[in-house]
Amino acid sequence: MTEIALVVGASGIVGSALTRVLAEHTNWKVAGLSRRPDLAAGIIPVAADLQDPAALASALAGLAPTHLFITTWSRQASE
């Protein structure tokens, strides 16, 4: 079975570092989800906004990750 990682928030500080580590140090396929993916070579770019369920479902169609890493956050009015 091929391991497939989906890193949500892949263009951020933690997400971009994690995608590189997974791609360079594992045999996994690595997909990186962000609104505007600008990812390293070997990373499958997935462009979607988490606040748009229809676009998210469309972007993830056909991708069957075995592992999910959530490295994103959203600014809140209470901050």
Backbone as a printed PyTorch tensor [residue, N CA C, xyz], in Angstrom:
tensor([[[  0.8460,  -1.1860,   0.0000],
         [  0.0000,   0.0000,   0.0000],
         [  0.8850,   1.2410,   0.0000]],

        [[  0.5650,   2.1690,  -0.8630],
         [  1.3060,   3.4250,  -0.9210],
         [  0.7320,   4.3970,   0.0850]],

        [[  1.6100,   4.9620,   0.8990],
         [  1.1970,   5.9750,   1.8650],
         [  1.0740,   7.3110,   1.1470]],

        [[ -0.0240,   8.0160,   1.3920],
         [ -0.2470,   9.3210,   0.7690],
         [ -0.5690,  10.3190,   1.8680]],

        [[  0.2800,  11.3300,   2.0010],
         [  0.0820,  12.3680,   3.0100],
         [ -0.5980,  13.5660,   2.3700]],

        [[ -1.5870,  14.1210,   3.0640],
         [ -2.1970,  15.3840,   2.6670],
         [ -1.8610,  16.3900,   3.7530]],

        [[ -1.1180,  17.4310,   3.3720],
         [ -0.7430,  18.4840,   4.3100],
         [ -1.6280,  19.6840,   4.0250]],

        [[ -2.4940,  20.0130,   4.9770],
         [ -3.3870,  21.1600,   4.8470],
         [ -2.6600,  22.3780,   5.4190]],

        [[ -2.5850,  23.4370,   4.6240],
         [ -1.8140,  24.6040,   5.0270],
         [ -0.3760,  24.4880,   4.5510]],

        [[ -0.1920,  23.8790,   3.3900],
         [  1.1360,  23.5390,   2.8990],
         [  1.9900,  24.7400,   2.5010]],

        [[  1.4070,  25.9110,   2.3540],
         [  2.2190,  27.0670,   1.9660],
         [  2.6900,  27.8740,   3.1780]],

        [[  2.2700,  27.4950,   4.3640],
         [  2.6940,  28.1930,   5.5750],
         [  4.0520,  27.7210,   6.0560]],

        [[  4.5040,  28.2850,   7.1530],
         [  5.8280,  27.9610,   7.6840],
         [  5.9360,  26.4840,   8.0530]],

        [[  5.0160,  26.0110,   8.8690],
         [  5.0590,  24.6110,   9.3100],
         [  4.7040,  23.6720,   8.1660]],

        [[  3.6670,  23.9980,   7.4180],
         [  3.2280,  23.1300,   6.3290],
         [  4.2640,  22.9610,   5.2390]],

        [[  4.9410,  24.0430,   4.8700],
         [  5.9650,  23.9190,   3.8200],
         [  7.1490,  23.0950,   4.3020]],

        [[  7.5240,  23.2630,   5.5620],
         [  8.6180,  22.4460,   6.1100],
         [  8.2150,  20.9780,   6.1720]],

        [[  6.9930,  20.7180,   6.5960],
         [  6.5230,  19.3380,   6.7090],
         [  6.4550,  18.6560,   5.3480]],

        [[  5.9510,  19.3430,   4.3290],
         [  5.8790,  18.7280,   2.9980],
         [  7.2700,  18.3630,   2.5020]],

        [[  8.2490,  19.2420,   2.7270],
         [  9.6190,  18.9370,   2.3010],
         [ 10.1830,  17.7340,   3.0490]],

        [[  9.9880,  17.6790,   4.3590],
         [ 10.5030,  16.5560,   5.1480],
         [  9.8750,  15.2460,   4.6940]],

        [[  8.5740,  15.2390,   4.5120],
         [  7.8980,  14.0100,   4.0800],
         [  8.3680,  13.5750,   2.6970]],

        [[  8.5200,  14.5380,   1.7850],
         [  8.9340,  14.2060,   0.4180],
         [ 10.3780,  13.7080,   0.3700]],

        [[ 11.2360,  14.2860,   1.2120],
         [ 12.6570,  13.9510,   1.1580],
         [ 13.0450,  12.7340,   1.9970]],

        [[ 12.2590,  12.4250,   3.0330],
         [ 12.6880,  11.3980,   3.9800],
         [ 11.7290,  10.2110,   4.1020]],

        [[ 10.7440,  10.1440,   3.2480],
         [  9.8460,   8.9920,   3.2400],
         [  9.6360,   8.5510,   1.7990]],

        [[  9.0090,   7.4360,   1.6270],
         [  8.6290,   6.9690,   0.2870],
         [  7.1820,   7.3230,  -0.0230]],

        [[  6.6120,   8.2110,   0.7780],
         [  5.2180,   8.5840,   0.6090],
         [  5.0370,   9.5310,  -0.5700]],

        [[  3.8270,   9.4840,  -1.1380],
         [  3.3870,  10.5550,  -2.0330],
         [  2.9030,  11.6720,  -1.1110]],

        [[  3.1580,  12.9170,  -1.4720],
         [  2.7990,  14.0430,  -0.6150],
         [  1.9930,  15.0530,  -1.4190]],

        [[  0.8060,  15.3890,  -0.9220],
         [ -0.0380,  16.4210,  -1.5230],
         [ -0.0970,  17.5970,  -0.5540]],

        [[ -0.0020,  18.8050,  -1.0940],
         [ -0.0400,  20.0010,  -0.2680],
         [ -1.2260,  20.8720,  -0.6390]],

        [[ -2.1160,  21.0990,   0.3270],
         [ -3.3100,  21.8930,   0.0860],
         [ -3.1110,  23.3000,   0.6340]],

        [[ -3.3930,  24.2900,  -0.2110],
         [ -3.4200,  25.6840,   0.2130],
         [ -4.2420,  26.4620,  -0.8110]],

        [[ -4.5730,  27.6940,  -0.4740],
         [ -5.3490,  28.5010,  -1.4250],
         [ -4.5570,  28.7720,  -2.6920]],

        [[ -3.2770,  29.0460,  -2.5360],
         [ -2.4040,  29.3210,  -3.6830],
         [ -1.1290,  28.4950,  -3.5320]],

        [[ -1.1920,  27.2210,  -3.9090],
         [ -0.0270,  26.3620,  -3.6920],
         [  1.1840,  26.8120,  -4.5120]],

        [[  2.2970,  26.9490,  -3.8450],
         [  3.5870,  27.2330,  -4.4540],
         [  4.5580,  26.2880,  -3.7570]],

        [[  4.5720,  25.0700,  -4.2200],
         [  5.2210,  24.0000,  -3.4770],
         [  6.4850,  23.5040,  -4.1520]],

        [[  7.2860,  22.8090,  -3.3890],
         [  8.5290,  22.2280,  -3.8800],
         [  8.2420,  21.1310,  -4.9130]],

        [[  9.2560,  20.8400,  -5.7040],
         [  9.1470,  19.7680,  -6.6890],
         [  8.8030,  18.4580,  -5.9970]],

        [[  7.9560,  17.6680,  -6.6330],
         [  7.5790,  16.3780,  -6.0750],
         [  6.3600,  16.4110,  -5.1770]],

        [[  5.8620,  17.6040,  -4.8800],
         [  4.6640,  17.7510,  -4.0470],
         [  3.4710,  17.9540,  -4.9740]],

        [[  2.4110,  17.2140,  -4.7510],
         [  1.1920,  17.3490,  -5.5540],
         [  0.4480,  18.5890,  -5.0600]],

        [[  0.2930,  19.6290,  -5.9070],
         [ -0.4100,  20.8350,  -5.4600],
         [ -1.9220,  20.6430,  -5.4720]],

        [[ -2.5650,  21.0610,  -4.4010],
         [ -4.0200,  21.0180,  -4.3020],
         [ -4.4690,  22.4230,  -3.9100]],

        [[ -5.1640,  23.1130,  -4.8230],
         [ -5.6080,  24.4810,  -4.5760],
         [ -7.0650,  24.4850,  -4.1430]],

        [[ -7.3170,  25.0000,  -2.9360],
         [ -8.6900,  25.0970,  -2.4400],
         [ -8.7250,  26.0020,  -1.2160]],

        [[ -9.8830,  26.5800,  -0.9830],
         [-10.1320,  27.3840,   0.2100],
         [-10.9610,  26.5260,   1.1580]],

        [[-10.4850,  26.3370,   2.3720],
         [-11.1910,  25.4840,   3.3390],
         [-12.5810,  26.0190,   3.6940]],

        [[-12.8270,  27.2880,   3.4320],
         [-14.1360,  27.8640,   3.7480],
         [-15.1080,  27.7580,   2.5800]],

        [[-14.7220,  27.0650,   1.5190],
         [-15.5810,  26.8360,   0.3550],
         [-15.7270,  25.3260,   0.1670]],

        [[-16.7190,  24.7230,   0.8370],
         [-16.8560,  23.2620,   0.8100],
         [-16.9560,  22.6580,  -0.5880]],

        [[-17.6530,  23.3120,  -1.4930],
         [-17.8030,  22.7600,  -2.8430],
         [-16.4670,  22.7430,  -3.5740]],

        [[-15.7080,  23.8260,  -3.4770],
         [-14.3990,  23.8810,  -4.1300],
         [-13.4390,  22.8900,  -3.4820]],

        [[-13.5320,  22.7360,  -2.1790],
         [-12.6730,  21.7890,  -1.4660],
         [-12.9650,  20.3600,  -1.9160]],

        [[-14.2370,  20.0110,  -1.9880],
         [-14.6150,  18.6620,  -2.4360],
         [-14.1230,  18.4050,  -3.8500]],

        [[-14.2400,  19.3960,  -4.7080],
         [-13.7830,  19.2590,  -6.0880],
         [-12.2680,  19.0870,  -6.1520]],

        [[-11.5400,  19.8770,  -5.3740],
         [-10.0700,  19.8080,  -5.3800],
         [ -9.5590,  18.4750,  -4.8420]],

        [[-10.2870,  17.8860,  -3.9140],
         [ -9.8530,  16.6360,  -3.2910],
         [-10.3680,  15.3870,  -4.0150]],

        [[-11.2170,  15.5730,  -5.0180],
         [-11.7660,  14.4330,  -5.7600],
         [-10.6290,  13.6150,  -6.3680]],

        [[-10.6650,  12.3280,  -6.1340],
         [ -9.6580,  11.4340,  -6.6820],
         [ -8.4200,  11.2740,  -5.8100]],

        [[ -8.2900,  12.0890,  -4.7740],
         [ -7.1540,  11.9780,  -3.8560],
         [ -7.6170,  11.1690,  -2.6490]],

        [[ -6.8880,  10.1300,  -2.3210],
         [ -7.2650,   9.2610,  -1.2040],
         [ -6.1120,   9.1860,  -0.2060]],

        [[ -5.9350,  10.2520,   0.5910],
         [ -4.8020,  10.2430,   1.5250],
         [ -4.9590,   9.1860,   2.6110]],

        [[ -3.8240,   8.6490,   3.0180],
         [ -3.8090,   7.7050,   4.1350],
         [ -3.4750,   8.4240,   5.4420]],

        [[ -2.8740,   9.6150,   5.3230],
         [ -2.4950,  10.4050,   6.4900],
         [ -2.8480,  11.8680,   6.2400]],

        [[ -3.3330,  12.5470,   7.2690],
         [ -3.7320,  13.9490,   7.1720],
         [ -2.9690,  14.7540,   8.2170]],

        [[ -2.3400,  15.8400,   7.7640],
         [ -1.6130,  16.7500,   8.6500],
         [ -2.2450,  18.1300,   8.5100]],

        [[ -2.7770,  18.6670,   9.5870],
         [ -3.4130,  19.9770,   9.5510],
         [ -2.4570,  20.9830,  10.1740]],

        [[ -1.9500,  21.8970,   9.3450],
         [ -0.9670,  22.8710,   9.8010],
         [ -1.4400,  24.2920,   9.5260]],

        [[ -2.7320,  24.4690,   9.4200],
         [ -3.2830,  25.7670,   9.0600],
         [ -3.9860,  26.4140,  10.2460]],

        [[ -4.2370,  27.6720,  10.1240],
         [ -4.9990,  28.4050,  11.1340],
         [ -5.7490,  29.5170,  10.4260]],

        [[ -6.7100,  30.0600,  11.0830],
         [ -7.4940,  31.1710,  10.5400],
         [ -7.5850,  32.2590,  11.5940]],

        [[ -7.2430,  33.4710,  11.1950],
         [ -7.3040,  34.5970,  12.1240],
         [ -8.7350,  34.7630,  12.6500]],

        [[ -8.8460,  34.9750,  13.9270],
         [-10.1440,  35.1400,  14.5900],
         [-10.2840,  36.5570,  15.1380]],

        [[-11.4800,  37.0670,  15.1900],
         [-11.7290,  38.4100,  15.6900],
         [-11.3100,  38.5560,  17.1480]],

        [[-11.2860,  37.4620,  17.8760],
         [-10.9480,  37.4870,  19.3060],
         [ -9.4360,  37.5450,  19.5720]],

        [[ -8.6220,  37.4890,  18.5220],
         [ -7.1670,  37.5080,  18.7480],
         [ -6.6940,  38.8770,  19.1670]]])
